[in-house]
Amino acid sequence: MEEPGPAAAPPEGRGRDERSLEALSLAGGAGAAVAGRQLSEGRRATLASALELEGTVLREGRLTQFVANNLERRIRLSGAPRGEPPAGSGGSSIPAIDPGALQDVVALAGQVAAQVDELLRNVHCGLQALTALSVGCIQTYRDGVESLGEAADLSIRAMYALVARCEELDRAMQPVPALAKRIRDMKGTLERLEGLCK
């Protein structure tokens, strides 16, 4: 089995962008094995130095963060089917625009706009009807409150008038007990006169 040689410099372009973290970690592990089984920190340092060739490495304590160079291009390459050239290389991957499809889109947009206009008109009419109903309810409530106030005022006035009449009646009835006493006296006198006449 052949010993792995020193890692060749990554080619410029797509070959360099397609190097994965796994390949870098294997390269770092092979270098560490040849160096004589260094400690885990040394392997991490070797891996970090290999990663620095492909991007930015940030260390915070035991946490190591890696940000790849040309990240957007790598994402596009990872999403492209195998064997298909990337979007930035040579031929254009954007298909030709179909005029019929554009006309269909314009027609559909017109239909959507007409339906939105109709919906807005319906909403406007509904809001006007609700507003008119709310105004009618508020006016009815106002008229009921006003009539209730008038009825309460009339009732209070009638009650005061009744109390005044009752007071007048009480004052007018004050001579009645004396008159009743006189009537009883006259009745007694008449009874005695009848007794004498017999």
C-alpha positions as a Markdown table, in Angstrom:
| # | Residue | x | y | z |
|---|---|---|---|---|
| 1 | Met | 0.0 | 0.0 | 0.0 |
| 2 | Glu | 1.4 | 3.3 | -1.0 |
| 3 | Glu | 2.1 | 6.0 | 1.5 |
| 4 | Pro | 0.0 | 9.1 | 0.9 |
| 5 | Gly | 2.2 | 11.9 | -0.5 |
| 6 | Pro | 2.0 | 15.5 | 0.4 |
| 7 | Ala | -1.3 | 17.1 | -0.5 |
| 8 | Ala | -1.0 | 18.9 | -3.8 |
| 9 | Ala | -2.2 | 22.4 | -4.1 |
| 10 | Pro | -5.9 | 22.6 | -4.9 |
| 11 | Pro | -6.5 | 23.6 | -8.5 |
| 12 | Glu | -8.1 | 27.0 | -9.1 |
| 13 | Gly | -11.8 | 27.1 | -10.0 |
| 14 | Arg | -14.4 | 24.4 | -9.4 |
| 15 | Gly | -11.9 | 21.8 | -8.2 |
| 16 | Arg | -10.9 | 23.9 | -5.3 |
| 17 | Asp | -14.5 | 24.8 | -4.4 |
| 18 | Glu | -15.5 | 21.2 | -4.4 |
| 19 | Arg | -13.1 | 20.1 | -1.6 |
| 20 | Ser | -15.1 | 18.9 | 1.3 |
| 21 | Leu | -14.5 | 19.1 | 5.0 |
| 22 | Glu | -14.2 | 15.3 | 5.1 |
| 23 | Ala | -11.3 | 15.4 | 2.6 |
| 24 | Leu | -9.6 | 18.1 | 4.6 |
| 25 | Ser | -10.0 | 16.2 | 7.8 |
| 26 | Leu | -8.6 | 13.0 | 6.2 |
| 27 | Ala | -5.7 | 15.0 | 4.9 |
| 28 | Gly | -5.1 | 16.5 | 8.4 |
| 29 | Gly | -5.4 | 13.0 | 9.9 |
| 30 | Ala | -3.0 | 11.5 | 7.5 |
| 31 | Gly | -0.5 | 14.2 | 8.2 |
| 32 | Ala | -0.9 | 13.7 | 11.9 |
| 33 | Ala | -0.4 | 9.9 | 11.5 |
| 34 | Val | 2.8 | 10.4 | 9.5 |
| 35 | Ala | 4.0 | 12.9 | 12.1 |
| 36 | Gly | 3.8 | 10.2 | 14.8 |
| 37 | Arg | 0.3 | 10.1 | 16.5 |
| 38 | Gln | 0.3 | 13.6 | 18.0 |
| 39 | Leu | -2.2 | 14.6 | 20.7 |
| 40 | Ser | -5.8 | 15.5 | 19.8 |
| 41 | Glu | -5.0 | 19.2 | 20.2 |
| 42 | Gly | -2.3 | 18.9 | 17.5 |
| 43 | Arg | -4.7 | 17.1 | 15.2 |
| 44 | Arg | -7.2 | 19.9 | 15.7 |
| 45 | Ala | -4.6 | 22.5 | 15.0 |
| 46 | Thr | -3.5 | 20.6 | 11.8 |
| 47 | Leu | -7.2 | 20.4 | 10.7 |
| 48 | Ala | -7.7 | 24.1 | 11.5 |
| 49 | Ser | -4.6 | 25.0 | 9.5 |
| 50 | Ala | -5.9 | 22.9 | 6.6 |
| 51 | Leu | -9.3 | 24.6 | 6.9 |
| 52 | Glu | -7.7 | 28.0 | 6.8 |
| 53 | Leu | -6.8 | 27.3 | 3.2 |
| 54 | Glu | -10.5 | 27.0 | 2.3 |
| 55 | Gly | -12.0 | 29.8 | 4.5 |
| 56 | Thr | -12.0 | 31.6 | 7.8 |
| 57 | Val | -11.5 | 29.7 | 11.1 |
| 58 | Leu | -12.6 | 31.3 | 14.4 |
| 59 | Arg | -11.7 | 29.7 | 17.8 |
| 60 | Glu | -13.7 | 30.4 | 21.0 |
| 61 | Gly | -12.4 | 28.2 | 23.7 |
| 62 | Arg | -13.0 | 24.6 | 22.6 |
| 63 | Leu | -15.4 | 25.7 | 19.9 |
| 64 | Thr | -14.1 | 26.1 | 16.4 |
| 65 | Gln | -16.2 | 27.9 | 13.7 |
| 66 | Phe | -15.5 | 27.6 | 10.0 |
| 67 | Val | -16.8 | 29.9 | 7.3 |
| 68 | Ala | -16.0 | 28.8 | 3.7 |
| 69 | Asn | -14.9 | 31.1 | 1.0 |
| 70 | Asn | -17.3 | 31.4 | -1.9 |
| 71 | Leu | -20.1 | 30.0 | 0.2 |
| 72 | Glu | -22.8 | 31.0 | -2.3 |
| 73 | Arg | -21.0 | 29.3 | -5.2 |
| 74 | Arg | -20.5 | 26.2 | -3.1 |
| 75 | Ile | -24.2 | 26.1 | -2.3 |
| 76 | Arg | -25.1 | 26.5 | -6.0 |
| 77 | Leu | -22.7 | 23.7 | -6.9 |
| 78 | Ser | -24.1 | 21.4 | -4.3 |
| 79 | Gly | -27.6 | 22.0 | -5.6 |
| 80 | Ala | -26.7 | 21.5 | -9.3 |
| 81 | Pro | -27.2 | 18.0 | -10.7 |
| 82 | Arg | -24.0 | 16.0 | -11.3 |
| 83 | Gly | -22.6 | 16.3 | -14.8 |
| 84 | Glu | -24.3 | 19.7 | -15.4 |
| 85 | Pro | -22.0 | 22.7 | -15.7 |
| 86 | Pro | -22.4 | 25.4 | -13.0 |
| 87 | Ala | -24.3 | 28.5 | -13.8 |
| 88 | Gly | -21.2 | 30.7 | -13.9 |
| 89 | Ser | -19.2 | 28.6 | -16.3 |
| 90 | Gly | -19.7 | 29.2 | -20.0 |
| 91 | Gly | -23.2 | 28.5 | -21.2 |
| 92 | Ser | -26.3 | 30.1 | -19.7 |
| 93 | Ser | -28.5 | 27.9 | -17.6 |
| 94 | Ile | -31.6 | 30.2 | -17.9 |
| 95 | Pro | -34.0 | 28.8 | -20.5 |
| 96 | Ala | -35.5 | 31.0 | -23.2 |
| 97 | Ile | -38.6 | 32.9 | -22.2 |
| 98 | Asp | -41.8 | 31.8 | -23.9 |
| 99 | Pro | -43.9 | 34.7 | -25.2 |
| 100 | Gly | -47.1 | 32.7 | -24.9 |
| 101 | Ala | -46.3 | 32.0 | -21.2 |
| 102 | Leu | -45.8 | 35.7 | -20.7 |
| 103 | Gln | -49.2 | 36.5 | -22.4 |
| 104 | Asp | -50.8 | 33.8 | -20.2 |
| 105 | Val | -49.2 | 35.5 | -17.1 |
| 106 | Val | -50.5 | 38.9 | -18.2 |
| 107 | Ala | -54.0 | 37.5 | -18.8 |
| 108 | Leu | -54.0 | 35.8 | -15.4 |
| 109 | Ala | -52.8 | 39.0 | -13.8 |
| 110 | Gly | -55.6 | 40.9 | -15.4 |
| 111 | Gln | -58.1 | 38.4 | -14.1 |
| 112 | Val | -56.6 | 38.5 | -10.6 |
| 113 | Ala | -56.8 | 42.4 | -10.7 |
| 114 | Ala | -60.4 | 42.3 | -11.9 |
| 115 | Gln | -61.3 | 39.8 | -9.1 |
| 116 | Val | -59.5 | 41.9 | -6.5 |
| 117 | Asp | -61.4 | 45.0 | -7.7 |
| 118 | Glu | -64.7 | 43.1 | -7.4 |
| 119 | Leu | -63.7 | 41.9 | -4.0 |
| 120 | Leu | -62.9 | 45.5 | -2.9 |
| 121 | Arg | -66.2 | 46.7 | -4.2 |
| 122 | Asn | -68.0 | 44.0 | -2.3 |
| 123 | Val | -66.1 | 44.8 | 0.8 |
| 124 | His | -66.9 | 48.5 | 0.3 |
| 125 | Cys | -70.6 | 47.8 | -0.1 |
| 126 | Gly | -70.6 | 45.6 | 3.0 |
| 127 | Leu | -68.8 | 48.2 | 5.0 |
| 128 | Gln | -71.3 | 50.8 | 3.9 |
| 129 | Ala | -74.2 | 48.6 | 4.9 |
| 130 | Leu | -72.6 | 47.9 | 8.3 |
| 131 | Thr | -71.9 | 51.6 | 8.8 |
| 132 | Ala | -75.5 | 52.4 | 8.0 |
| 133 | Leu | -76.8 | 49.7 | 10.3 |
| 134 | Ser | -74.5 | 51.0 | 13.1 |
| 135 | Val | -75.7 | 54.6 | 12.5 |
| 136 | Gly | -79.3 | 53.4 | 12.7 |
| 137 | Cys | -78.6 | 51.5 | 15.9 |
| 138 | Ile | -76.9 | 54.5 | 17.5 |
| 139 | Gln | -79.7 | 56.8 | 16.5 |
| 140 | Thr | -82.3 | 54.4 | 17.9 |
| 141 | Tyr | -80.3 | 54.2 | 21.1 |
| 142 | Arg | -80.1 | 58.0 | 21.3 |
| 143 | Asp | -83.8 | 58.4 | 20.7 |
| 144 | Gly | -84.5 | 55.7 | 23.3 |
| 145 | Val | -82.3 | 57.5 | 25.8 |
| 146 | Glu | -83.9 | 60.9 | 25.1 |
| 147 | Ser | -87.4 | 59.5 | 25.4 |
| 148 | Leu | -86.5 | 57.7 | 28.6 |
| 149 | Gly | -85.1 | 60.9 | 30.0 |
| 150 | Glu | -88.2 | 62.8 | 29.0 |
| 151 | Ala | -90.4 | 60.0 | 30.6 |
| 152 | Ala | -88.4 | 60.1 | 33.8 |
| 153 | Asp | -88.6 | 63.9 | 33.9 |
| 154 | Leu | -92.4 | 63.7 | 33.4 |
| 155 | Ser | -92.7 | 61.0 | 36.1 |
| 156 | Ile | -90.7 | 63.0 | 38.6 |
| 157 | Arg | -92.9 | 66.1 | 37.9 |
| 158 | Ala | -96.0 | 64.1 | 38.3 |
| 159 | Met | -94.7 | 62.6 | 41.5 |
| 160 | Tyr | -94.0 | 66.1 | 42.9 |
| 161 | Ala | -97.4 | 67.2 | 41.8 |
| 162 | Leu | -99.0 | 64.2 | 43.6 |
| 163 | Val | -97.0 | 64.9 | 46.8 |
| 164 | Ala | -98.1 | 68.6 | 46.6 |
| 165 | Arg | -101.8 | 67.6 | 46.2 |
| 166 | Cys | -101.5 | 65.1 | 49.0 |
| 167 | Glu | -100.1 | 67.9 | 51.3 |
| 168 | Glu | -103.0 | 70.2 | 50.2 |
| 169 | Leu | -105.5 | 67.4 | 50.9 |
| 170 | Asp | -103.9 | 66.8 | 54.3 |
| 171 | Arg | -104.1 | 70.5 | 55.2 |
| 172 | Ala | -107.8 | 70.5 | 53.9 |
| 173 | Met | -108.6 | 67.5 | 56.1 |
| 174 | Gln | -107.3 | 69.0 | 59.3 |
| 175 | Pro | -110.7 | 70.5 | 60.4 |
| 176 | Val | -112.4 | 67.1 | 59.9 |
| 177 | Pro | -111.6 | 65.6 | 63.4 |
| 178 | Ala | -113.1 | 68.7 | 65.1 |
| 179 | Leu | -116.1 | 68.5 | 62.9 |
| 180 | Ala | -116.5 | 64.8 | 63.7 |
| 181 | Lys | -116.4 | 65.6 | 67.4 |
| 182 | Arg | -119.0 | 68.3 | 67.0 |
| 183 | Ile | -121.2 | 65.8 | 65.0 |
| 184 | Arg | -120.9 | 63.3 | 67.8 |
| 185 | Asp | -121.8 | 65.9 | 70.4 |
| 186 | Met | -124.8 | 66.9 | 68.4 |
| 187 | Lys | -125.9 | 63.3 | 68.0 |
| 188 | Gly | -125.6 | 62.8 | 71.8 |
| 189 | Thr | -127.6 | 65.9 | 72.4 |
| 190 | Leu | -130.3 | 64.8 | 70.0 |
| 191 | Glu | -130.5 | 61.4 | 71.7 |
| 192 | Arg | -131.0 | 63.1 | 75.1 |
| 193 | Leu | -133.7 | 65.3 | 73.7 |
| 194 | Glu | -135.5 | 62.3 | 72.3 |
| 195 | Gly | -135.3 | 60.6 | 75.7 |
| 196 | Leu | -136.9 | 63.7 | 77.4 |
| 197 | Cys | -139.7 | 63.9 | 74.8 |
| 198 | Lys | -140.7 | 60.3 | 75.4 |
